[in-house]
Tab-separated table of C-alpha atoms in Angstrom:
chain	number	residue	atom	x	y	z
A	1453	UNK	CA	110.608	82.768	101.843
A	1454	UNK	CA	109.654	84.537	105.027
A	1455	UNK	CA	106.116	85.792	104.499
A	1456	UNK	CA	105.228	87.525	107.738
A	1457	UNK	CA	107.506	89.888	109.725
A	1458	UNK	CA	107.253	90.076	113.487
A	1459	UNK	CA	105.410	93.369	113.067
A	1460	UNK	CA	103.162	91.616	110.629
A	1461	UNK	CA	102.257	88.901	113.175
A	1462	UNK	CA	101.431	91.551	115.732
A	1463	UNK	CA	99.253	93.184	113.049
A	1464	UNK	CA	97.344	89.948	112.395
A	1465	UNK	CA	96.462	89.579	116.100
A	1466	UNK	CA	95.120	93.070	116.170
A	1467	UNK	CA	93.288	92.540	112.848
A	1468	UNK	CA	91.627	89.387	113.970
A	1469	UNK	CA	90.529	91.054	117.229
A	1470	UNK	CA	88.868	93.849	115.290
A	1471	UNK	CA	87.691	92.010	112.201
A	1472	UNK	CA	84.052	92.442	113.126
A	1473	UNK	CA	84.487	96.144	112.527
A	1474	UNK	CA	86.804	95.970	109.437
A	1475	UNK	CA	84.243	95.287	106.788
A	1476	UNK	CA	82.129	98.343	107.528
A	1477	UNK	CA	84.742	101.008	107.980
A	1478	UNK	CA	87.692	100.197	105.711
A	1479	UNK	CA	86.421	101.772	102.566
A	1480	UNK	CA	87.739	105.279	102.042
A	1481	UNK	CA	90.373	104.895	99.317
A	1482	UNK	CA	90.379	107.424	96.478
A	1483	UNK	CA	92.012	107.056	93.018
A	1484	UNK	CA	92.649	109.461	90.161
A	1485	UNK	CA	94.430	109.411	86.773
A	1486	UNK	CA	96.262	112.269	85.150
A	1487	UNK	CA	97.733	112.642	81.659
A	1488	UNK	CA	100.545	115.110	81.142
A	1489	UNK	CA	100.992	117.275	78.073
A	1490	UNK	CA	103.822	115.079	76.898
A	1491	UNK	CA	101.454	112.028	77.002
A	1492	UNK	CA	102.807	110.412	80.180
A	1493	UNK	CA	100.040	108.837	82.349
A	1494	UNK	CA	100.022	108.861	86.144
A	1495	UNK	CA	97.646	106.850	88.255
A	1496	UNK	CA	97.513	107.722	91.951
A	1497	UNK	CA	95.526	106.715	95.031
A	1498	UNK	CA	95.207	106.920	98.755
A	1499	UNK	CA	95.093	103.764	100.990
A	1500	UNK	CA	92.887	103.939	103.994
A	1501	UNK	CA	92.364	101.167	106.585
A	1502	UNK	CA	91.492	100.929	110.179
A	1503	UNK	CA	94.421	98.708	111.333
A	1504	UNK	CA	98.093	98.969	110.410
A	1505	UNK	CA	98.682	97.185	107.132
A	1506	UNK	CA	102.436	96.956	107.787
A	1507	UNK	CA	102.973	97.665	104.078
A	1508	UNK	CA	106.307	97.544	102.173
A	1509	UNK	CA	107.328	98.279	98.588
A	1510	UNK	CA	108.269	95.060	96.815
A	1511	UNK	CA	109.769	94.101	93.492
A	1512	UNK	CA	108.165	90.937	92.021
A	1513	UNK	CA	110.711	89.662	89.438
A	1514	UNK	CA	110.027	87.790	86.262
A	1515	UNK	CA	109.540	84.089	86.746
A	1516	UNK	CA	107.928	84.471	90.250
A	1517	UNK	CA	105.848	81.309	90.699
A	1518	UNK	CA	102.240	81.733	91.774
A	1519	UNK	CA	99.475	79.410	92.801
A	1520	UNK	CA	95.841	80.572	93.028
A	1521	UNK	CA	93.854	79.774	96.137
A	1522	UNK	CA	90.435	78.114	96.112
A	1523	UNK	CA	87.566	77.909	98.580
A	1524	UNK	CA	88.175	74.188	99.276
A	1525	UNK	CA	91.924	74.540	99.823
A	1526	UNK	CA	92.921	72.896	96.544
A	1527	UNK	CA	95.595	74.431	94.372
A	1528	UNK	CA	94.165	76.897	91.900
A	1529	UNK	CA	95.439	78.458	88.729
A	1530	UNK	CA	99.268	78.321	88.525
A	1531	UNK	CA	101.384	80.817	86.649
A	1532	UNK	CA	104.875	82.245	86.406
A	1533	UNK	CA	105.262	86.006	86.167
A	1534	UNK	CA	105.987	87.043	82.611
A	1535	UNK	CA	106.664	90.662	83.534
A	1536	UNK	CA	108.386	92.191	86.614
A	1537	UNK	CA	106.313	94.644	88.736
A	1538	UNK	CA	106.766	96.975	91.725
A	1539	UNK	CA	104.349	98.366	94.224
A	1540	UNK	CA	102.925	98.137	97.754
A	1541	UNK	CA	102.029	94.847	99.498
A	1542	UNK	CA	100.158	94.347	102.794
A	1543	UNK	CA	101.404	92.351	105.766
A	1544	UNK	CA	104.457	90.869	104.074
A	1545	UNK	CA	102.324	89.044	101.469
A	1546	UNK	CA	103.841	88.432	98.034
A	1547	UNK	CA	100.930	90.139	96.315
A	1548	UNK	CA	100.497	93.794	95.280
A	1549	UNK	CA	97.537	95.984	96.192
A	1550	UNK	CA	98.886	98.749	94.013
A	1551	UNK	CA	101.669	98.828	91.485
A	1552	UNK	CA	103.044	98.956	87.938
A	1553	UNK	CA	104.768	96.474	85.720
A	1554	UNK	CA	107.661	96.794	83.264
A	1555	UNK	CA	105.215	97.460	80.377
A	1556	UNK	CA	103.618	100.362	82.124
A	1557	UNK	CA	100.444	98.549	83.097
A	1558	UNK	CA	99.276	99.580	86.538
A	1559	UNK	CA	96.660	98.267	88.989
A	1560	UNK	CA	94.976	99.434	92.184
A	1561	UNK	CA	92.944	97.198	94.568
A	1562	UNK	CA	90.156	99.018	96.464
A	1563	UNK	CA	87.732	97.891	99.148
A	1564	UNK	CA	84.187	97.040	97.939
A	1565	UNK	CA	82.420	95.667	100.982
A	1566	UNK	CA	78.747	96.255	100.266
A	1567	UNK	CA	78.667	94.989	96.662
A	1568	UNK	CA	81.400	92.392	96.024
A	1569	UNK	CA	80.080	88.884	95.250
A	1570	UNK	CA	82.478	86.593	93.533
A	1571	UNK	CA	81.874	83.888	90.981
A	1572	UNK	CA	80.440	80.451	91.863
A	1573	UNK	CA	83.095	77.785	92.507
A	1574	UNK	CA	83.074	74.181	91.383
A	1575	UNK	CA	85.925	71.830	92.326
A	1576	UNK	CA	86.454	70.848	88.697
A	1577	UNK	CA	87.246	74.566	87.961
A	1578	UNK	CA	90.166	74.689	90.546
A	1579	UNK	CA	92.735	74.955	87.804
A	1580	UNK	CA	91.480	78.335	86.628
A	1581	UNK	CA	90.497	79.784	90.034
A	1582	UNK	CA	92.188	82.325	92.287
A	1583	UNK	CA	91.315	84.514	95.338
A	1584	UNK	CA	90.331	88.099	95.110
A	1585	UNK	CA	93.547	89.526	96.532
A	1586	UNK	CA	95.575	87.577	93.932
A	1587	UNK	CA	93.903	89.037	90.869
A	1588	UNK	CA	95.849	92.320	90.880
A	1589	UNK	CA	99.175	90.569	90.858
A	1590	UNK	CA	97.901	88.099	88.187
A	1591	UNK	CA	97.209	91.103	85.978
A	1592	UNK	CA	100.549	92.742	86.460
A	1593	UNK	CA	102.428	89.455	86.104
A	1594	UNK	CA	100.894	88.572	82.787
A	1595	UNK	CA	99.707	91.535	80.751
A	1596	UNK	CA	100.997	94.664	79.001
A	1597	UNK	CA	97.842	96.486	78.072
A	1598	UNK	CA	94.266	97.023	79.178
A	1599	UNK	CA	93.037	95.250	76.051
A	1600	UNK	CA	95.017	92.144	76.987
A	1601	UNK	CA	93.446	92.218	80.443
A	1602	UNK	CA	89.952	92.476	79.013
A	1603	UNK	CA	90.521	89.502	76.780
A	1604	UNK	CA	91.875	87.279	79.509
A	1605	UNK	CA	89.405	87.906	82.388
A	1606	UNK	CA	86.648	85.653	81.109
A	1607	UNK	CA	89.095	82.659	81.275
A	1608	UNK	CA	89.589	82.795	85.034
A	1609	UNK	CA	87.321	82.438	88.111
A	1610	UNK	CA	87.703	84.725	91.036
A	1611	UNK	CA	86.050	82.696	93.850
A	1612	UNK	CA	84.942	83.504	97.448
A	1613	UNK	CA	88.100	82.421	99.240
A	1614	UNK	CA	88.575	83.175	102.938
A	1615	UNK	CA	91.402	85.690	103.521
A	1616	UNK	CA	92.880	84.075	106.627
A	1617	UNK	CA	94.351	87.269	107.990
A	1618	UNK	CA	90.881	88.683	108.443
A	1619	UNK	CA	88.895	85.463	108.552
A	1620	UNK	CA	86.633	86.666	105.865
A	1621	UNK	CA	86.183	86.788	102.075
A	1622	UNK	CA	87.967	89.915	101.069
A	1623	UNK	CA	85.612	92.250	99.156
A	1624	UNK	CA	87.548	94.267	96.599
A	1625	UNK	CA	87.387	95.695	93.078
A	1626	UNK	CA	90.103	96.979	90.781
A	1627	UNK	CA	91.142	99.785	88.596
A	1628	UNK	CA	93.652	99.110	85.778
A	1629	UNK	CA	95.430	101.708	83.634
A	1630	UNK	CA	98.029	101.171	80.888
A	1631	UNK	CA	100.653	103.484	79.480
A	1632	UNK	CA	98.307	104.823	76.886
A	1633	UNK	CA	95.879	106.039	79.603
A	1634	UNK	CA	93.168	103.512	78.800
A	1635	UNK	CA	91.532	102.583	82.077
A	1636	UNK	CA	89.006	99.994	83.174
A	1637	UNK	CA	87.248	98.930	86.333
A	1638	UNK	CA	86.919	95.231	87.283
A	1639	UNK	CA	84.171	94.289	89.674
A	1640	UNK	CA	82.378	91.048	90.665
A	1641	UNK	CA	78.766	91.910	91.464
A	1642	UNK	CA	76.027	89.264	91.917
A	1643	UNK	CA	78.496	86.531	91.119
A	1644	UNK	CA	79.163	88.007	87.682
A	1645	UNK	CA	82.248	89.654	86.239
A	1646	UNK	CA	81.701	93.269	85.244
A	1647	UNK	CA	84.294	95.226	83.304
A	1648	UNK	CA	83.648	98.905	82.740
A	1649	UNK	CA	85.537	101.513	80.790
A	1650	UNK	CA	86.619	104.391	83.019
A	1651	UNK	CA	87.183	107.474	80.813
A	1652	UNK	CA	87.597	109.734	83.960
A	1653	UNK	CA	90.151	107.549	85.632
A	1654	UNK	CA	88.427	108.265	88.981
A	1655	UNK	CA	87.801	105.436	91.434
A	1656	UNK	CA	86.554	105.009	94.951
A	1657	UNK	CA	84.554	102.290	96.698
A	1658	UNK	CA	80.829	101.459	97.063
A	1659	UNK	CA	78.479	101.383	95.220
A	1660	UNK	CA	79.499	99.796	91.856
A	1661	UNK	CA	81.310	102.008	89.405
A	1662	UNK	CA	78.343	102.564	87.047
A	1663	UNK	CA	76.378	104.027	90.004
A	1664	UNK	CA	79.074	106.644	90.593
A	1665	UNK	CA	79.111	107.700	86.982
A	1666	UNK	CA	75.289	108.163	87.059
A	1667	UNK	CA	75.597	110.062	90.395
A	1668	UNK	CA	77.798	112.676	88.682
A	1669	UNK	CA	74.599	113.907	86.946
A	1670	UNK	CA	73.489	115.251	90.308
A	1671	UNK	CA	76.393	117.716	90.215
A	1672	UNK	CA	76.108	119.302	86.792
A	1673	UNK	CA	75.919	122.654	88.471
A	1674	UNK	CA	79.475	122.484	89.765
A	1675	UNK	CA	82.437	123.969	87.970
A	1676	UNK	CA	85.883	125.392	88.602
A	1677	UNK	CA	85.041	128.838	87.291
A	1678	UNK	CA	83.625	131.348	89.750
A	1679	UNK	CA	79.942	132.122	89.434
A	1680	UNK	CA	79.213	135.658	88.225
A	1681	UNK	CA	77.226	138.066	90.480
A	1682	UNK	CA	73.509	137.433	90.529
A	1683	UNK	CA	70.725	140.027	90.630
A	1684	UNK	CA	67.886	139.748	93.039
A	1685	UNK	CA	65.601	142.692	92.196
A	1686	UNK	CA	67.773	145.788	92.668
A	1687	UNK	CA	70.352	143.927	94.752
A	1688	UNK	CA	73.519	142.429	93.305
A	1689	UNK	CA	74.707	139.359	95.188
A	1690	UNK	CA	78.386	138.596	94.866
A	1691	UNK	CA	80.176	135.429	95.868
A	1692	UNK	CA	82.405	135.434	99.017
A	1693	UNK	CA	85.824	134.965	97.551
A	1694	UNK	CA	87.182	132.203	95.338
A	1695	UNK	CA	85.565	128.845	94.596
A	1696	UNK	CA	81.988	129.882	94.125
A	1697	UNK	CA	81.632	127.524	91.188
A	1698	UNK	CA	82.061	124.602	93.577
A	1699	UNK	CA	79.489	125.671	96.190
A	1700	UNK	CA	77.557	122.580	97.159
A	1701	UNK	CA	80.358	120.106	96.375
A	1702	UNK	CA	80.112	117.290	98.887
A	1703	UNK	CA	82.977	117.457	101.414
A	1704	UNK	CA	82.550	114.357	103.544
A	1705	UNK	CA	84.547	111.099	103.376
A	1706	UNK	CA	81.858	108.858	102.018
A	1707	UNK	CA	82.706	107.057	98.737
A	1708	UNK	CA	80.146	108.835	96.522
A	1709	UNK	CA	81.290	112.278	97.841
A	1710	UNK	CA	85.005	111.436	97.305
A	1711	UNK	CA	84.238	110.274	93.788
A	1712	UNK	CA	82.616	113.549	92.857
A	1713	UNK	CA	85.505	115.630	94.337
A	1714	UNK	CA	88.130	113.455	92.756
A	1715	UNK	CA	86.546	113.696	89.344
A	1716	UNK	CA	86.282	117.503	89.529
A	1717	UNK	CA	89.746	118.071	90.953
A	1718	UNK	CA	91.576	115.662	88.575
A	1719	UNK	CA	89.967	117.180	85.555
A	1720	UNK	CA	89.932	120.784	86.743
A	1721	UNK	CA	93.597	121.203	87.524
A	1722	UNK	CA	95.976	122.803	85.018
A	1723	UNK	CA	97.601	120.169	82.784
A	1724	UNK	CA	101.101	119.082	83.882
A	1725	UNK	CA	103.867	119.491	81.345
A	1726	UNK	CA	105.594	116.126	82.028
A	1727	UNK	CA	104.877	112.932	83.764
A	1728	UNK	CA	107.188	113.980	86.581
A	1729	UNK	CA	105.123	117.134	87.072
A	1730	UNK	CA	101.934	115.037	87.059
A	1731	UNK	CA	103.295	112.917	89.913
A	1732	UNK	CA	103.534	115.896	92.174
A	1733	UNK	CA	100.234	117.230	90.871
A	1734	UNK	CA	98.562	113.981	91.878
A	1735	UNK	CA	99.979	114.209	95.399
A	1736	UNK	CA	98.586	117.787	95.641
A	1737	UNK	CA	95.160	116.615	94.557
A	1738	UNK	CA	95.116	113.755	97.009
A	1739	UNK	CA	96.039	116.002	99.858
A	1740	UNK	CA	92.324	116.797	99.777
A	1741	UNK	CA	91.422	113.197	100.631
A	1742	UNK	CA	93.861	112.654	103.456
A	1743	UNK	CA	92.017	111.348	106.480
A	1744	UNK	CA	93.521	112.088	109.929
A	1745	UNK	CA	93.302	109.235	112.380
A	1746	UNK	CA	90.169	109.461	114.381
A	1747	UNK	CA	87.818	111.618	112.278
A	1748	UNK	CA	86.146	108.719	110.404
A	1749	UNK	CA	85.279	106.060	112.974
A	1750	UNK	CA	82.791	103.459	114.158
A	1751	UNK	CA	80.848	103.942	117.425
A	1752	UNK	CA	82.248	100.638	118.649
A	1753	UNK	CA	85.794	100.130	120.016
A	1754	UNK	CA	88.173	97.210	119.618
A	1755	UNK	CA	89.080	94.668	122.307
A	1756	UNK	CA	91.476	97.190	123.897
A	1757	UNK	CA	88.950	100.113	123.986
A	1758	UNK	CA	90.499	101.966	121.050
A	1759	UNK	CA	88.390	103.732	118.457
A	1760	UNK	CA	88.148	101.841	115.144
A	1761	UNK	CA	88.751	104.429	112.510
A	1762	UNK	CA	90.032	104.677	108.956
A	1763	UNK	CA	93.015	106.804	108.283
A	1764	UNK	CA	95.299	107.421	105.291
A	1765	UNK	CA	98.110	104.944	105.751
A	1766	UNK	CA	99.818	105.873	102.520
A	1767	UNK	CA	99.352	107.781	99.255
A	1768	UNK	CA	101.014	106.424	96.097
A	1769	UNK	CA	101.451	107.299	92.444
A	1770	UNK	CA	102.723	105.269	89.570
A	1771	UNK	CA	104.495	106.764	86.552
A	1772	UNK	CA	103.393	104.416	83.791
A	1773	UNK	CA	105.872	105.821	81.263
A	1774	UNK	CA	108.968	105.440	83.451
A	1775	UNK	CA	107.720	102.582	85.628
A	1776	UNK	CA	108.366	104.267	88.924
A	1777	UNK	CA	106.344	103.805	92.164
A	1778	UNK	CA	106.094	106.851	94.423
A	1779	UNK	CA	104.707	106.948	97.904
A	1780	UNK	CA	104.374	108.868	101.195
A	1781	UNK	CA	103.003	107.629	104.467
A	1782	UNK	CA	100.976	108.789	107.400
A	1783	UNK	CA	104.139	109.137	109.491
A	1784	UNK	CA	106.306	110.623	106.803
A	1785	UNK	CA	105.104	113.033	104.063
A	1786	UNK	CA	108.368	113.020	102.226
A	1787	UNK	CA	107.767	111.560	98.724
A	1788	UNK	CA	109.983	108.528	98.059
A	1789	UNK	CA	110.173	106.325	95.006
A	1790	UNK	CA	111.589	103.144	93.484
A	1791	UNK	CA	112.433	102.941	89.803
A	1792	UNK	CA	111.474	99.458	88.563
A	1793	UNK	CA	113.697	99.723	85.470
A	1794	UNK	CA	116.835	100.198	87.609
A	1795	UNK	CA	116.243	96.926	89.403
A	1796	UNK	CA	117.199	93.386	88.458
A	1797	UNK	CA	114.048	92.291	86.740
A	1798	UNK	CA	115.153	88.672	86.835
A	1799	UNK	CA	116.146	88.587	90.509
A	1800	UNK	CA	116.133	85.310	92.303
A	1801	UNK	CA	113.274	86.426	94.651
A	1802	UNK	CA	111.027	89.170	95.814
A	1803	UNK	CA	112.998	92.309	96.934
A	1804	UNK	CA	111.612	94.565	99.673
A	1805	UNK	CA	111.960	98.232	100.572
A	1806	UNK	CA	110.561	99.485	103.949
A	1807	UNK	CA	107.939	102.209	103.935
A	1808	UNK	CA	108.689	102.893	107.641
A	1809	UNK	CA	110.114	106.096	108.932
A	1810	UNK	CA	109.016	109.320	110.677
A	1811	UNK	CA	108.899	112.789	109.353
A	1812	UNK	CA	111.379	115.421	110.682
A	1813	UNK	CA	111.363	119.116	110.410
A	1814	UNK	CA	114.545	120.782	109.157
A	1815	UNK	CA	115.617	124.011	110.696
A	1816	UNK	CA	116.903	126.711	108.379
A	1817	UNK	CA	120.221	128.252	109.002
A	1818	UNK	CA	120.978	131.985	109.204
A	1819	UNK	CA	119.930	133.931	106.167
A	1820	UNK	CA	122.752	135.003	103.723
């Protein structure tokens, strides 16, 4: 199988040149979960990074053979995919960073630079070990529900394996949602597995998830209803237009601020009637987290003098009921999707759809 495209090889050269900056800036992804009135569950997210991830949409068929990686280069845990899955992969790799499987279980990988610390590795544990970037696909390949994932995680070791494309241990954590809407967060902190229930379905980056949930207590004053006029002596103070209930909501791109906004927006919107409606509602919400290239940057520049800045490379949403993966990209805001259940789930190998393409404006004709 051809793992890296020519564009991917160019990406790796750029990534290695700028790796000293990657760990500190590539942490601006935002995730939400919506449940429609008909019970369909949609999990959606943005993907930010400071170099082109050269992502595609891939179908991973049943029976795909996997081998976990270990810190000492020995073969790790081996498995064959029980379930087919579809989603986005980076750099031509055969692993998903976001996707859904044929049972409606979905997974998102998010950057976690300041807190991730994986489990200790011993050579005798090679047979149950894998790298951090492999865990998401392991989950989609093998399980149908969040409960199954919870039961299995203690049997594997996620070790500090060097991700060769960045020459670093890749610090990530995961959000997992099944078709019932049950959602968990998987983190490795201080060398220990931490699994947390996520009743809000909201997810960002640093610090660990439990900190974000505690931080919400700092914003109990916020609400989607406008604040009534206030009296100061004989003077009545009225709010300036709509949105007075959200005065003081943090508006920057830091992870804690995005978590607060995502929690409020995803639980303040009107409920969608169907899963299909919830897909488009999710994209509307995540419009608020779109980062234009250049506005969230490091002071340093890369080897070519270019600013190193996060930007929203793509936004995606998974329909857990109908097993469809939707996406739009920085270059093309048209929403496209692939329906997993219309594909050959027993295909002979991984199938790929490009995410490339540029947006065009369509001129309207003469009015009738």
